[in-house]
Coordinates of C-alpha atoms and ligand atoms in Angstrom, one line a residue:
M655 CA 0.0 0.0 0.0
I656 CA 1.4 3.4 -1.0
R657 CA 0.1 6.3 1.2
D658 CA 0.2 10.1 1.2
P659 CA 3.5 10.4 3.1
D660 CA 5.3 8.5 0.3
I661 CA 3.8 10.5 -2.5
D662 CA 5.2 13.6 -4.1
L663 CA 2.5 16.0 -5.4
A664 CA 5.0 17.9 -7.6
P665 CA 3.9 16.1 -10.9
L666 CA 0.5 17.9 -10.6
Q667 CA 1.8 21.3 -9.4
G668 CA 1.2 24.0 -12.0
R669 CA -0.5 21.5 -14.3
T670 CA -4.0 21.4 -15.7
V671 CA -6.3 18.4 -15.6
A672 CA -9.2 18.0 -18.0
I673 CA -12.0 15.7 -16.7
I674 CA -14.1 14.4 -19.6
G675 CA -17.5 13.4 -18.3
F676 CA -19.2 14.7 -15.2
G677 CA -21.0 11.6 -14.0
N678 CA -20.4 9.3 -11.1
Q679 CA -16.6 9.4 -11.1
G680 CA -16.1 12.6 -13.1
R681 CA -18.0 14.8 -10.6
A682 CA -16.2 13.3 -7.5
Q683 CA -12.7 13.4 -9.0
A684 CA -13.1 17.0 -10.4
L685 CA -14.3 18.3 -7.0
N686 CA -11.7 16.5 -5.0
L687 CA -8.9 17.6 -7.3
R688 CA -10.0 21.2 -7.1
E689 CA -10.1 21.1 -3.3
S690 CA -6.6 19.6 -3.4
G691 CA -5.5 22.7 -5.2
V692 CA -5.3 21.3 -8.7
A693 CA -6.4 23.3 -11.8
V694 CA -9.4 21.5 -13.3
R695 CA -11.6 21.9 -16.3
V696 CA -14.5 19.8 -17.3
G697 CA -15.2 18.6 -20.9
L698 CA -18.9 17.9 -21.7
R699 CA -20.7 17.6 -25.0
E700 CA -23.2 20.2 -26.1
G701 CA -26.6 19.8 -24.3
S702 CA -25.3 17.6 -21.6
P703 CA -27.3 17.8 -18.3
G704 CA -23.9 17.8 -16.5
I705 CA -23.0 21.3 -17.8
A706 CA -25.3 23.2 -15.3
D707 CA -24.2 20.9 -12.5
A708 CA -20.5 21.5 -13.1
Q709 CA -20.9 25.2 -13.6
S710 CA -23.0 25.6 -10.4
A711 CA -20.1 23.9 -8.6
G712 CA -17.9 26.7 -10.0
L713 CA -16.0 24.6 -12.5
A714 CA -14.9 25.7 -16.0
V715 CA -16.9 23.7 -18.6
M716 CA -16.1 23.4 -22.3
A717 CA -16.4 21.0 -25.2
P718 CA -14.3 17.8 -24.7
A719 CA -11.7 18.7 -27.4
E720 CA -11.4 22.2 -26.0
A721 CA -10.9 20.9 -22.4
A722 CA -8.3 18.4 -23.7
A723 CA -6.4 21.0 -25.6
E724 CA -3.4 22.2 -23.6
A725 CA -4.3 20.0 -20.6
D726 CA -1.4 18.1 -19.1
L727 CA -3.6 15.2 -18.0
V728 CA -6.9 14.2 -19.6
M729 CA -9.0 11.8 -17.6
L730 CA -11.6 9.9 -19.7
L731 CA -14.5 9.5 -17.3
A732 CA -17.4 8.7 -19.6
P733 CA -19.0 5.2 -19.7
D734 CA -16.4 2.6 -20.8
E735 CA -18.3 1.7 -24.0
H736 CA -18.2 5.3 -25.2
L737 CA -14.5 6.0 -24.4
A738 CA -13.2 5.1 -27.9
E739 CA -15.5 7.6 -29.5
V740 CA -14.6 10.3 -26.9
Y741 CA -10.9 9.6 -27.5
D742 CA -11.2 9.8 -31.3
R743 CA -12.8 13.2 -30.8
I744 CA -10.2 14.7 -28.5
E745 CA -7.0 13.0 -29.9
P746 CA -6.2 15.8 -32.5
A747 CA -6.4 18.3 -29.6
L748 CA -4.0 16.5 -27.3
V749 CA -0.6 18.2 -27.0
G750 CA 2.5 16.1 -27.5
G751 CA 3.6 14.4 -24.4
A752 CA 0.4 14.9 -22.5
A753 CA -1.0 12.1 -20.3
L754 CA -4.2 10.2 -20.7
G755 CA -5.9 8.8 -17.7
F756 CA -8.6 6.1 -17.0
S757 CA -10.4 4.9 -13.9
H758 CA -10.9 1.4 -15.3
G759 CA -8.7 -0.8 -17.5
L760 CA -11.2 -2.1 -20.0
A761 CA -10.8 0.4 -22.9
I762 CA -7.0 0.0 -22.9
H763 CA -6.7 -3.7 -22.0
F764 CA -9.2 -4.8 -24.7
G765 CA -7.7 -2.5 -27.3
L766 CA -10.8 -0.3 -27.7
I767 CA -8.4 2.7 -27.6
K768 CA -4.9 2.7 -29.0
P769 CA -3.4 5.9 -27.7
R770 CA -0.8 7.9 -29.6
P771 CA 2.7 6.6 -28.7
D772 CA 3.8 10.0 -27.4
L773 CA 1.1 10.0 -24.6
D774 CA 1.7 8.7 -21.1
V775 CA -1.2 6.4 -20.3
I776 CA -2.1 5.9 -16.6
M777 CA -5.0 4.4 -14.6
I778 CA -6.2 5.5 -11.2
A779 CA -9.2 3.3 -10.3
P780 CA -10.9 4.1 -7.0
K781 CA -12.5 0.9 -5.6
G782 CA -16.0 2.2 -5.1
P783 CA -18.6 4.6 -6.5
G784 CA -17.9 8.3 -7.1
S785 CA -20.5 9.4 -4.5
A786 CA -18.4 7.5 -1.8
L787 CA -15.1 8.8 -3.2
R788 CA -16.5 12.3 -2.7
S789 CA -18.1 11.9 0.7
L790 CA -15.0 10.1 2.1
Y791 CA -12.8 13.0 0.8
Q792 CA -15.1 15.5 2.5
A793 CA -14.9 13.6 5.7
G794 CA -11.1 13.8 5.6
R795 CA -10.8 10.1 4.6
G796 CA -10.2 8.3 1.3
M797 CA -10.9 5.3 -0.8
V798 CA -8.5 2.6 -1.8
A799 CA -7.5 2.8 -5.5
L800 CA -5.5 0.7 -7.9
A801 CA -3.0 2.5 -10.0
A802 CA -1.1 1.4 -13.2
V803 CA 0.8 2.6 -16.2
A804 CA 0.3 1.4 -19.8
Q805 CA 2.6 3.8 -21.7
N806 CA 5.4 5.8 -20.3
P807 CA 7.2 7.8 -23.0
S808 CA 8.0 10.7 -20.6
G809 CA 9.3 8.4 -17.9
G810 CA 7.1 10.3 -15.4
A811 CA 3.8 8.4 -15.7
W812 CA 4.0 6.5 -12.4
P813 CA 4.7 9.5 -10.1
L814 CA 1.9 11.4 -12.0
A815 CA -0.5 8.5 -11.3
L816 CA 0.4 8.6 -7.6
A817 CA 0.1 12.4 -7.4
Y818 CA -3.4 12.2 -9.0
A819 CA -4.5 9.3 -6.8
S820 CA -3.4 11.4 -3.8
A821 CA -5.2 14.5 -5.0
I822 CA -8.5 12.7 -5.2
G823 CA -8.0 11.4 -1.7
C824 CA -7.0 7.8 -2.3
G825 CA -3.5 8.3 -0.7
R826 CA -5.3 8.6 2.6
A827 CA -6.5 5.1 2.4
G828 CA -3.9 3.4 0.2
I829 CA -2.9 2.9 -3.4
I830 CA -2.0 -0.5 -4.8
A831 CA 0.4 -0.8 -7.8
S832 CA -1.5 -2.9 -10.4
T833 CA -1.8 -3.3 -14.2
F834 CA -4.7 -2.4 -16.6
E835 CA -5.2 -6.2 -17.1
E836 CA -5.4 -7.0 -13.4
E837 CA -7.7 -4.2 -12.5
C838 CA -10.0 -4.8 -15.5
V839 CA -10.3 -8.6 -15.2
A840 CA -10.7 -8.6 -11.4
D841 CA -13.2 -5.8 -11.5
L842 CA -15.4 -7.4 -14.2
F843 CA -15.2 -10.7 -12.4
N844 CA -16.5 -9.2 -9.2
E845 CA -19.2 -7.3 -11.0
Q846 CA -20.4 -10.5 -12.7
A847 CA -19.8 -13.4 -10.4
V848 CA -19.6 -11.9 -6.9
V849 CA -20.9 -8.7 -5.3
W850 CA -22.9 -7.0 -8.1
G851 CA -24.0 -10.0 -10.1
G852 CA -24.0 -13.1 -7.8
V853 CA -25.2 -11.5 -4.6
P854 CA -28.4 -9.7 -6.0
A855 CA -29.3 -12.9 -8.0
L856 CA -29.0 -14.9 -4.8
L857 CA -31.2 -12.5 -2.8
Q858 CA -33.8 -12.5 -5.6
A859 CA -33.8 -16.3 -5.7
G860 CA -34.1 -16.6 -1.9
F861 CA -37.0 -14.2 -1.9
E862 CA -38.8 -16.1 -4.7
T863 CA -38.2 -19.4 -2.9
L864 CA -39.9 -18.2 0.3
V865 CA -42.8 -16.5 -1.5
A866 CA -43.4 -19.5 -3.7
A867 CA -43.6 -21.6 -0.4
G868 CA -46.4 -19.3 0.9
Y869 CA -44.4 -16.9 3.1
K870 CA -45.4 -13.2 3.1
P871 CA -43.4 -11.2 0.6
E872 CA -42.6 -8.5 3.2
V873 CA -41.2 -11.2 5.5
A874 CA -39.2 -12.8 2.6
Y875 CA -37.8 -9.3 1.8
L876 CA -36.8 -8.6 5.4
E877 CA -35.0 -12.0 5.7
C878 CA -33.4 -12.3 2.3
V879 CA -32.7 -8.7 1.3
S880 CA -32.7 -6.2 4.2
E881 CA -30.2 -8.2 6.3
L882 CA -27.5 -7.8 3.7
K883 CA -26.7 -4.4 5.1
L884 CA -26.0 -5.9 8.6
L885 CA -23.8 -8.6 7.0
A886 CA -21.8 -6.0 5.0
E887 CA -21.3 -3.8 8.1
L888 CA -20.1 -6.8 10.1
I889 CA -17.7 -8.0 7.4
E890 CA -16.4 -4.4 7.0
A891 CA -15.8 -4.0 10.7
R892 CA -14.6 -7.5 11.7
G893 CA -13.9 -9.5 8.5
I894 CA -15.6 -12.8 7.5
A895 CA -14.1 -14.7 10.5
G896 CA -15.2 -12.0 13.0
M897 CA -18.7 -11.9 11.4
A898 CA -19.2 -15.6 11.9
E899 CA -18.2 -15.2 15.6
A900 CA -20.6 -12.3 16.1
I901 CA -23.7 -14.0 15.0
S902 CA -25.7 -16.6 17.0
N903 CA -24.7 -20.2 17.1
T904 CA -27.9 -21.0 15.2
A905 CA -27.0 -18.6 12.4
E906 CA -23.4 -19.7 12.4
L907 CA -24.1 -23.4 12.1
G908 CA -26.9 -22.7 9.5
A909 CA -24.5 -20.7 7.5
L910 CA -21.8 -23.4 7.7
L911 CA -24.2 -26.1 6.5
G912 CA -26.1 -24.0 3.9
G913 CA -23.4 -21.9 2.5
G914 CA -21.2 -24.7 1.3
R915 CA -24.3 -26.3 -0.5
M916 CA -25.1 -23.0 -2.2
V917 CA -21.6 -22.2 -3.4
D918 CA -20.3 -25.7 -4.2
E919 CA -17.7 -26.9 -6.7
A920 CA -20.2 -26.5 -9.5
A921 CA -20.7 -22.8 -8.6
Q922 CA -16.9 -22.4 -8.5
R923 CA -16.6 -24.0 -12.0
R924 CA -19.2 -21.5 -13.3
M925 CA -17.1 -18.7 -11.7
Q926 CA -14.1 -20.1 -13.7
T927 CA -16.1 -20.0 -16.9
I928 CA -17.1 -16.4 -16.3
L929 CA -13.5 -15.5 -15.6
H930 CA -12.4 -17.3 -18.8
E931 CA -15.0 -15.5 -20.9
I932 CA -13.9 -12.1 -19.4
K933 CA -10.3 -12.8 -20.2
A934 CA -11.1 -13.9 -23.7
G935 CA -12.8 -10.5 -24.3
D936 CA -16.3 -11.9 -24.7
F937 CA -17.8 -9.4 -22.2
A938 CA -16.0 -6.4 -23.7
R939 CA -17.6 -7.4 -27.1
A940 CA -21.0 -7.9 -25.5
L941 CA -20.8 -4.4 -23.9
G942 CA -20.0 -2.9 -27.3
E943 CA -22.9 -4.7 -29.0
E944 CA -25.3 -3.7 -26.2
A945 CA -24.4 -0.1 -26.6
A946 CA -24.6 -0.2 -30.4
A947 CA -28.1 -1.6 -30.1
D948 CA -29.1 1.1 -27.6
Y949 CA -29.0 -1.2 -24.5
P950 CA -32.0 -3.5 -25.2
R951 CA -31.0 -6.0 -22.4
L952 CA -30.3 -3.3 -19.8
R953 CA -33.6 -1.5 -20.6
H954 CA -35.6 -4.8 -20.3
A955 CA -33.9 -5.8 -17.1
R956 CA -34.5 -2.4 -15.5
A957 CA -38.2 -2.4 -16.4
R958 CA -38.6 -6.0 -15.1
A959 CA -36.8 -5.2 -11.8
R960 CA -39.0 -2.1 -11.2
T961 CA -42.2 -4.1 -11.6
S962 CA -41.0 -7.2 -9.7
A963 CA -42.7 -8.8 -6.7
L964 CA -39.5 -8.1 -4.7
E965 CA -39.7 -4.3 -5.5
A966 CA -43.4 -4.4 -4.5
A967 CA -42.5 -5.9 -1.2
R968 CA -39.9 -3.2 -0.6
Q969 CA -42.4 -0.5 -1.4
Q970 CA -44.9 -2.1 1.0
L971 CA -42.3 -2.1 3.8
L972 CA -41.4 1.6 3.1
G973 CA -45.1 2.4 3.4
G974 CA -45.0 5.0 0.7
R975 CA -42.0 6.8 2.1
Ligands
NAP2121 N1 -19.4 4.3 -11.4 C1 -18.5 3.9 -10.6 O1 -18.8 3.7 -9.4 C2 -17.1 3.6 -11.0 C3 -16.1 3.2 -10.1 C4 -14.8 3.0 -10.4 C5 -14.4 3.3 -11.8 N2 -15.4 3.7 -12.7 C6 -15.0 4.0 -14.0 O2 -15.0 5.4 -14.2 C7 -15.3 5.7 -15.6 C8 -16.6 6.6 -15.6 O3 -17.7 5.8 -15.1 P1 -18.9 6.5 -14.5 O4 -19.8 5.5 -13.9 O5 -18.5 7.7 -13.7 O6 -19.6 7.0 -15.8 P2 -21.0 7.8 -15.9 O7 -21.5 8.3 -14.6 O8 -22.0 6.9 -16.7 O9 -20.6 9.0 -16.9 C9 -21.5 9.9 -17.3 C10 -20.8 11.1 -17.9 O10 -20.2 10.8 -19.1 C11 -20.6 11.7 -20.1 N3 -20.7 11.0 -21.4 C12 -21.4 9.9 -21.7 N4 -21.3 9.6 -23.0 C13 -20.5 10.5 -23.5 C14 -19.9 10.8 -24.8 N5 -20.2 9.9 -25.8 N6 -19.1 11.9 -25.0 C15 -18.8 12.7 -24.0 N7 -19.3 12.5 -22.7 C16 -20.1 11.5 -22.5 C17 -22.0 12.0 -19.7 O11 -22.4 13.2 -20.3 P3 -23.9 13.3 -20.9 O12 -24.7 13.9 -19.8 O13 -23.7 14.2 -22.1 O14 -24.4 11.9 -21.3 C18 -21.8 12.2 -18.2 O15 -21.3 13.5 -17.9 C19 -15.5 4.3 -16.3 O16 -14.3 4.0 -16.9 C20 -15.9 3.4 -15.1 O17 -15.6 2.0 -15.4 C21 -16.7 3.9 -12.3

């Protein structure tokens, strides 16, 4: 872990950073940088709803190519599937020897973008959403990040990546030296097989099993979904071993007997299949195809989730709040 006392902020001093995109990460990183004393400008396309938001935060906003022109570091913080198009638009404006930055390895690792050879290419990937990156920074804390270098013609790409990570607050928590490949594959694997894919699918299946057996949807929701927050807090505070010790003997024995049956060798083989597909580039291709078709699968899944029995149970519990 590399932390603030080991990081030299000089590579960013007197430099200008252009943040392209003012969404989840763009907003948080731009505001944190500014409060760390870095000169920031935001690049957004015409008509973007983010323009008013960035301007009301007191940031200079311009078209992406204009923001990139003369910037020393240009961070591409639009959705991954649009980064190639964004890069093509700004590339002619990039000054020789500038640096290009990412917060996820996908576009570089899977070759969606082939940056000009004179550019330094770095990654600073905070391990969590932009909203948390911002709130932690405001609370004087930080979020762990992975950092990496893909191109280093200047010889100064790594110290620049560390200075940037520190300026967005990640040096307070710790920075791990990584690669675009490692960050990208591990991140996609977690999203699909573990926290963001596996866990919600397990909660949904548990809810449906109890409801199908005649139990009230509100009770099924409380048991199978609401308790996840308690589990996450316990694991965060005490680790998995400490969590198991903190719960009742009834829950601990039940978890021991049931957990191994739910996630058995067959489940681990499916995880290996997902990992293999990610590494082969299947997911990167699927993401591109989904975007090109205007997100049919995402639209369908969002509509179905909004009208699901599980969501109805949640609304019932909220009582219209
Ligand atoms: N979300 C996270 O929690 C998270 C965590 C770690 C790393 N990352 C990485 O951070 C990067 C940004 O992700 P994000 O979730 O922050 O993205 P996001 O919130 O979806 O980004 C939205 C922003 O990108 C702009 N944008 C979209 N398409 C554009 C285009 N074609 N040209 C110019 N601007 C465009 C949007 O402008 P308009 O309003 O004009 O559409 C908006 O300002 C990705 O590489 C992602 O993998 C994200």
